[in-house]
PDB file of C-alpha atoms in Angstrom:
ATOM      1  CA  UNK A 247     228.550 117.737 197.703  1.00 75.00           C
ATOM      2  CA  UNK A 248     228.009 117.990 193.738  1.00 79.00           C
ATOM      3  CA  UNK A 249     223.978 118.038 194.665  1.00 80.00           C
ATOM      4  CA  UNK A 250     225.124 121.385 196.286  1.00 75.00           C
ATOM      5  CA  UNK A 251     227.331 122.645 193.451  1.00 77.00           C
ATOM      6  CA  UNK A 252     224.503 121.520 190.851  1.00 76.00           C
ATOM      7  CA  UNK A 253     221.917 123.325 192.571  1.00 74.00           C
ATOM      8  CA  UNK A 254     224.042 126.996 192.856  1.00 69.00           C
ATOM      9  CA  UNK A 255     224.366 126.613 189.299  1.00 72.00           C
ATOM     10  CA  UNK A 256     220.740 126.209 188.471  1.00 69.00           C
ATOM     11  CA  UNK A 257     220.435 129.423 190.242  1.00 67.00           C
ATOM     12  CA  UNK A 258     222.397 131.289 188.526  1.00 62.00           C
ATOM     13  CA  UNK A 259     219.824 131.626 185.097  1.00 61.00           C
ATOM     14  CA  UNK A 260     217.160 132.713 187.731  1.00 62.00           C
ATOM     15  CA  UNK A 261     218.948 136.306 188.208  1.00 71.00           C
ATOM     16  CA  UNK A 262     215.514 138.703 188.606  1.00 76.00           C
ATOM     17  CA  UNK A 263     212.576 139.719 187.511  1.00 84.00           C
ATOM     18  CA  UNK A 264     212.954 140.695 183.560  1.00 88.00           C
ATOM     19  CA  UNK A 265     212.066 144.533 182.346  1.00 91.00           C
ATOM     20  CA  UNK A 266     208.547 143.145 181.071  1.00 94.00           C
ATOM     21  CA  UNK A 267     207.202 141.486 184.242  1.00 92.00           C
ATOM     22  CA  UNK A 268     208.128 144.822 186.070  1.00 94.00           C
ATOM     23  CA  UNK A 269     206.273 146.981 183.547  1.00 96.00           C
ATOM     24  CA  UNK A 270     202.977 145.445 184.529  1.00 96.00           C
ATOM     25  CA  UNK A 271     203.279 145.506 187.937  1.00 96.00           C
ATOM     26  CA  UNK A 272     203.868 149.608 187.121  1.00 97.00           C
ATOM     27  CA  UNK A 273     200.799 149.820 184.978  1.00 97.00           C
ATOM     28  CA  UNK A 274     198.945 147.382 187.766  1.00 97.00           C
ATOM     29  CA  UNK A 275     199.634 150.097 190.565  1.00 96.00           C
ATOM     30  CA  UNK A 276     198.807 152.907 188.005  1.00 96.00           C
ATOM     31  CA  UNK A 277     195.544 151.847 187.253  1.00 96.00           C
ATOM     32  CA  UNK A 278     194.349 151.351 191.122  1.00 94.00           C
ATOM     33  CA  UNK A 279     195.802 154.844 191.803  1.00 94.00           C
ATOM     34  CA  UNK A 280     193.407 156.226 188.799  1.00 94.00           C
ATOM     35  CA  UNK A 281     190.733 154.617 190.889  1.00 93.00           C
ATOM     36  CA  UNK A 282     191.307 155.446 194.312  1.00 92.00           C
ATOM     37  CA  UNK A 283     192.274 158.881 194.210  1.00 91.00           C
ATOM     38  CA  UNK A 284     188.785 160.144 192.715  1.00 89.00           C
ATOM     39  CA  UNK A 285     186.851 157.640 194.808  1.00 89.00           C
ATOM     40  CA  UNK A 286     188.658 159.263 197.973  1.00 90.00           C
ATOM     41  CA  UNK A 287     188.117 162.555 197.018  1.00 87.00           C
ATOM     42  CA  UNK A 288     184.268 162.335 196.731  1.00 90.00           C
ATOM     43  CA  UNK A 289     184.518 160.944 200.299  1.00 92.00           C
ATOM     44  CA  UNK A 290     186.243 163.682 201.052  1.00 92.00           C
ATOM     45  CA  UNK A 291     183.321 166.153 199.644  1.00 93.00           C
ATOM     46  CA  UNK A 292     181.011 164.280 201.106  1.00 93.00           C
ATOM     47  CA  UNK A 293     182.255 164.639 204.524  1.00 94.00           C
ATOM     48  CA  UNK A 294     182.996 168.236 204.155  1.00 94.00           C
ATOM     49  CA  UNK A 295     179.243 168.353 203.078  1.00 94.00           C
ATOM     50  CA  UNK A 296     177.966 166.486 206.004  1.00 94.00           C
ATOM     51  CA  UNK A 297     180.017 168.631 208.164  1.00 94.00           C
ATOM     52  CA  UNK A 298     178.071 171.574 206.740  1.00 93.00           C
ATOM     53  CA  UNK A 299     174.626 169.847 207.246  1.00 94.00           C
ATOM     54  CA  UNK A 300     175.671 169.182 211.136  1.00 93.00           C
ATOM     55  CA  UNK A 301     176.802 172.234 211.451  1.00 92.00           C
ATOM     56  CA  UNK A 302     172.959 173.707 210.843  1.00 93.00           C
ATOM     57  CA  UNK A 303     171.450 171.264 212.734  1.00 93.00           C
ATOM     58  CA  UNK A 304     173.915 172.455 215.850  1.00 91.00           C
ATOM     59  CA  UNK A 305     173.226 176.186 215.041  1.00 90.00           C
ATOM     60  CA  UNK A 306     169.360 175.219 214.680  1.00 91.00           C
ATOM     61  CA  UNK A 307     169.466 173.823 218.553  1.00 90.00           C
ATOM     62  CA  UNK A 308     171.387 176.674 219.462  1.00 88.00           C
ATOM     63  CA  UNK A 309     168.748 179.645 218.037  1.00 88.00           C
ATOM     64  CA  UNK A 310     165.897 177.058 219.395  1.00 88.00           C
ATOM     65  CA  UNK A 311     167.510 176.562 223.390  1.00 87.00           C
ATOM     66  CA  UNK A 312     168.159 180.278 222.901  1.00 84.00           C
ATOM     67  CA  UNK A 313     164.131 181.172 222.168  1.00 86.00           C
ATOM     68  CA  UNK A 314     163.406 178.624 225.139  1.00 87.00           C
ATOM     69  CA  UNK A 315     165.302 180.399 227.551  1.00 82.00           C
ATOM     70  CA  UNK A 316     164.871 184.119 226.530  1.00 80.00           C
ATOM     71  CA  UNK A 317     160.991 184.592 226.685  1.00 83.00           C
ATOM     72  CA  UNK A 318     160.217 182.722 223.007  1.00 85.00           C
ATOM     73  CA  UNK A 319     161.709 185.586 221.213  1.00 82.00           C
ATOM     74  CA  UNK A 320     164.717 184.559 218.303  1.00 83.00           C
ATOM     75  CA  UNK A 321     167.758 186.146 218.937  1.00 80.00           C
ATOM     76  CA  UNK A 322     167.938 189.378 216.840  1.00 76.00           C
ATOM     77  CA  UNK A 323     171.819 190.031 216.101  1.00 70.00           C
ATOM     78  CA  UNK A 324     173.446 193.076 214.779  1.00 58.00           C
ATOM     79  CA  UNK A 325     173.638 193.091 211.653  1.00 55.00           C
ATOM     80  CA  UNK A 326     170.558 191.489 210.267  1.00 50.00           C
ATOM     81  CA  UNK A 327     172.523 188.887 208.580  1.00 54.00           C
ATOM     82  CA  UNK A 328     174.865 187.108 210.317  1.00 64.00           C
ATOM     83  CA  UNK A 329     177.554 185.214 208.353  1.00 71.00           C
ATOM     84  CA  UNK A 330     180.278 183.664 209.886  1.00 75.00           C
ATOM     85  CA  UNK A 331     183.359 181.533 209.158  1.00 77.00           C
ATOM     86  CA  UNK A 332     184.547 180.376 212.768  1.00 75.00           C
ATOM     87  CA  UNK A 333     182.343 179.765 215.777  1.00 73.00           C
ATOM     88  CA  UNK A 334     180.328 182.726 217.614  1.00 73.00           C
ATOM     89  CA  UNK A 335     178.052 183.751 220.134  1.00 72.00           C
ATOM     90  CA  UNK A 336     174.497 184.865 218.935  1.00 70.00           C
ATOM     91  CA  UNK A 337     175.533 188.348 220.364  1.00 60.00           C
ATOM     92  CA  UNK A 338     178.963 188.378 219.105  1.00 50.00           C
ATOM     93  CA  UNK A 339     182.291 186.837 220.498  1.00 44.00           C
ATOM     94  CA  UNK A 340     182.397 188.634 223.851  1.00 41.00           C
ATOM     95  CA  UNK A 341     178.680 188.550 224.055  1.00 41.00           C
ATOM     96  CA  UNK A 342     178.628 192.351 224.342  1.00 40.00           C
ATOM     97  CA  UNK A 343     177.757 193.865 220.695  1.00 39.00           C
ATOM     98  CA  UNK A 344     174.812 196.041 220.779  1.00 39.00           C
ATOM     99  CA  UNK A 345     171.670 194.208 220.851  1.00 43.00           C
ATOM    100  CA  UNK A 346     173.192 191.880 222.894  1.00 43.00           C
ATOM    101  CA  UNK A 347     171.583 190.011 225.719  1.00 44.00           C
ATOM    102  CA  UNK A 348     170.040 192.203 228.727  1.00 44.00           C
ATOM    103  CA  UNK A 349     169.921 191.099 232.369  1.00 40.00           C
ATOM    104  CA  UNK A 350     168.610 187.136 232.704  1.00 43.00           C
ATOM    105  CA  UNK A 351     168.955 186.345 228.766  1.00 45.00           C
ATOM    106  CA  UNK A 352     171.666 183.669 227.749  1.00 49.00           C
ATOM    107  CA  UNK A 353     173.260 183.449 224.323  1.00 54.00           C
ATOM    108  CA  UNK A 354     174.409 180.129 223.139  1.00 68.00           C
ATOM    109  CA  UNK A 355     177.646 179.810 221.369  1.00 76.00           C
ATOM    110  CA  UNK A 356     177.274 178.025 217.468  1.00 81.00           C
ATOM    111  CA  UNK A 357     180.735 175.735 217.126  1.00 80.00           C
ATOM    112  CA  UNK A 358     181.341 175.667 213.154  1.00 86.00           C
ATOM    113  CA  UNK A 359     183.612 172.916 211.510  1.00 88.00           C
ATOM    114  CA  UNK A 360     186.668 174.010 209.514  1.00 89.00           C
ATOM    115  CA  UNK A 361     185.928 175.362 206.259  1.00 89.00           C
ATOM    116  CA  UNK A 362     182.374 175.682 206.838  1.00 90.00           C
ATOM    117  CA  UNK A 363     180.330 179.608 206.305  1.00 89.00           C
ATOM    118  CA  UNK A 364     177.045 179.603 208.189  1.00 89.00           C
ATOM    119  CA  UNK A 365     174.281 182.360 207.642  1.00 87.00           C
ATOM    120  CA  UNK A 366     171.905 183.221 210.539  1.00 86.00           C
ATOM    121  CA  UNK A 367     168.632 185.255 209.064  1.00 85.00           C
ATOM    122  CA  UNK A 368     166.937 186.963 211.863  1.00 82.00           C
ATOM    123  CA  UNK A 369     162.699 187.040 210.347  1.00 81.00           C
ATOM    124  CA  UNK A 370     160.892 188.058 213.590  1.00 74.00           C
ATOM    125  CA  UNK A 371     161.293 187.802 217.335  1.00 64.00           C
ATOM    126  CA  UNK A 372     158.568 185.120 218.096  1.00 68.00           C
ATOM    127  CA  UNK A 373     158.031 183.951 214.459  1.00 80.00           C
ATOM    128  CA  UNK A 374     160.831 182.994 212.538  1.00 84.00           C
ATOM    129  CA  UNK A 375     164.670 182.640 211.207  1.00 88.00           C
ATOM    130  CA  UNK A 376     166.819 181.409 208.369  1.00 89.00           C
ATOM    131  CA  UNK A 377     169.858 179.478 208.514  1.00 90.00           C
ATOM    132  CA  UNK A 378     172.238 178.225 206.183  1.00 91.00           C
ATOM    133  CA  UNK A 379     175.790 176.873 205.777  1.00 92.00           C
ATOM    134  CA  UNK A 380     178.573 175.926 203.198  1.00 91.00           C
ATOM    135  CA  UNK A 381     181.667 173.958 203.342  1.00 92.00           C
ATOM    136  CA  UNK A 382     184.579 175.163 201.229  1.00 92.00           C
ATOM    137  CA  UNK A 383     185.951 172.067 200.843  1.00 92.00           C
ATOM    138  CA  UNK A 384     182.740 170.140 199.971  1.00 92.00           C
ATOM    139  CA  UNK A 385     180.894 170.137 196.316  1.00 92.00           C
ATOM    140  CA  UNK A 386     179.479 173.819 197.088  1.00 91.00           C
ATOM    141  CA  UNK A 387     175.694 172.869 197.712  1.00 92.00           C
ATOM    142  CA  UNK A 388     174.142 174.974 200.379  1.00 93.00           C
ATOM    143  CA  UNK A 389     171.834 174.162 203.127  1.00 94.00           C
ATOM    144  CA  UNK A 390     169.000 175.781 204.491  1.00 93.00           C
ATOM    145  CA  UNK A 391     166.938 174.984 207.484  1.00 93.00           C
ATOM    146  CA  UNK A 392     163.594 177.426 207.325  1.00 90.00           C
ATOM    147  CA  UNK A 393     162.136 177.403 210.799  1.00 89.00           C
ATOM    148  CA  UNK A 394     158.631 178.411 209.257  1.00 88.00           C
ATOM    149  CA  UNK A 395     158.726 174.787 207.469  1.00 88.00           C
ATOM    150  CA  UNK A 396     160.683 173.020 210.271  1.00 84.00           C
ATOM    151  CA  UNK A 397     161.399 169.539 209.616  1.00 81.00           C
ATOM    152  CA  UNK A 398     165.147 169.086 208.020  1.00 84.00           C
ATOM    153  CA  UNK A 399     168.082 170.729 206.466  1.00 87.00           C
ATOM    154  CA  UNK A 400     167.747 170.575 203.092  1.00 86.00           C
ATOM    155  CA  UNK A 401     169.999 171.679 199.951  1.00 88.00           C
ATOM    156  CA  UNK A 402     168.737 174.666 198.305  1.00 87.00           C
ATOM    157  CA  UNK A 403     169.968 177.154 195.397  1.00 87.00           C
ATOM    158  CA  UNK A 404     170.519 180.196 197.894  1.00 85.00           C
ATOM    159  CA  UNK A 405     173.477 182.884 198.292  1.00 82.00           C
ATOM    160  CA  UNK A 406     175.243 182.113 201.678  1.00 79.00           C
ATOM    161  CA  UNK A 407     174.776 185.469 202.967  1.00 77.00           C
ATOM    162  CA  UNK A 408     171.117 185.977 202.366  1.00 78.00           C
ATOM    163  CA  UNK A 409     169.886 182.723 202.627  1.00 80.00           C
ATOM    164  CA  UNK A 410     167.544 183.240 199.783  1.00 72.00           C
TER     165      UNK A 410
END
């Protein structure tokens, strides 16, 4: 019985942690906060950036099923430049805006990510296009894909509406 009563009274000096040993554990969490937030955030960039890139790949194999299926002749939308925000048809959202495809042509839809602006360049029917996209919530770069050159998307110092 006094082993008991010895040992309650030991613990009564060990109360806590003391104002000190809290401090650091403060300043601890504070310092991996400073370094996780930016780290996530440039993932964040990057992913709205990649989003971007995939998005002109998708609008790429759109435009190139599109000249496969209509008689190798790029779709030629109304007006020349075509800059969008949200996903559309190559002939507008109904399919119906002038220009739009005649009896036995198909026009794909091009699906866009959230946030991302996407510029289709119409050059010439069986020759070439332009296309380039954004991502709002990425570092700003833009990326082109120049069907003369073919190959990938690449970033390039161009205005989003104009592609050059």
């Amino acid at each position: 019985m006094q082993d008991v009563i010895n040992r309650l009274r030991n613990k009564k000096d060990d109360e806590g942690f003391t104002l000190i040993e809290l401090l650091v554990v403060v300043v601890i969490i504070g310092v991996l906060v400073a370094i996780a937030v930016p780290v996530y955030l440039n993932y964040r960039k990057g992913a709205a950036d990649k989003s971007a890139q995939s998005d002109v790949r998708g609008a790429v194999s759109t435009i190139e099923q599109y000249y496969t299926d209509n008689g190798n002749s790029y779709p030629n939308p109304s007006p020349a430049a075509t800059s969008k925000t949200a996903s559309f048809s190559l002939y507008g959202a109904t399919g119906t805006s002038s220009g739009g495809p005649t009896a036995g042509q198909s026009g794909g839809w091009i699906t866009l990510s959230d946030k991302t602006t996407l510029s289709y360049i119409y050059v010439s029917a069986s020759s070439s296009y332009l296309v380039c996209a954004t991502n709002s919530g990425g570092s700003g770069k833009v990326y082109l894909y120049d069907s003369t050159k073919g190959g990938s998307v690449a970033t390039a110092s161009v205005a989003i509406g104009t592609c050059a």
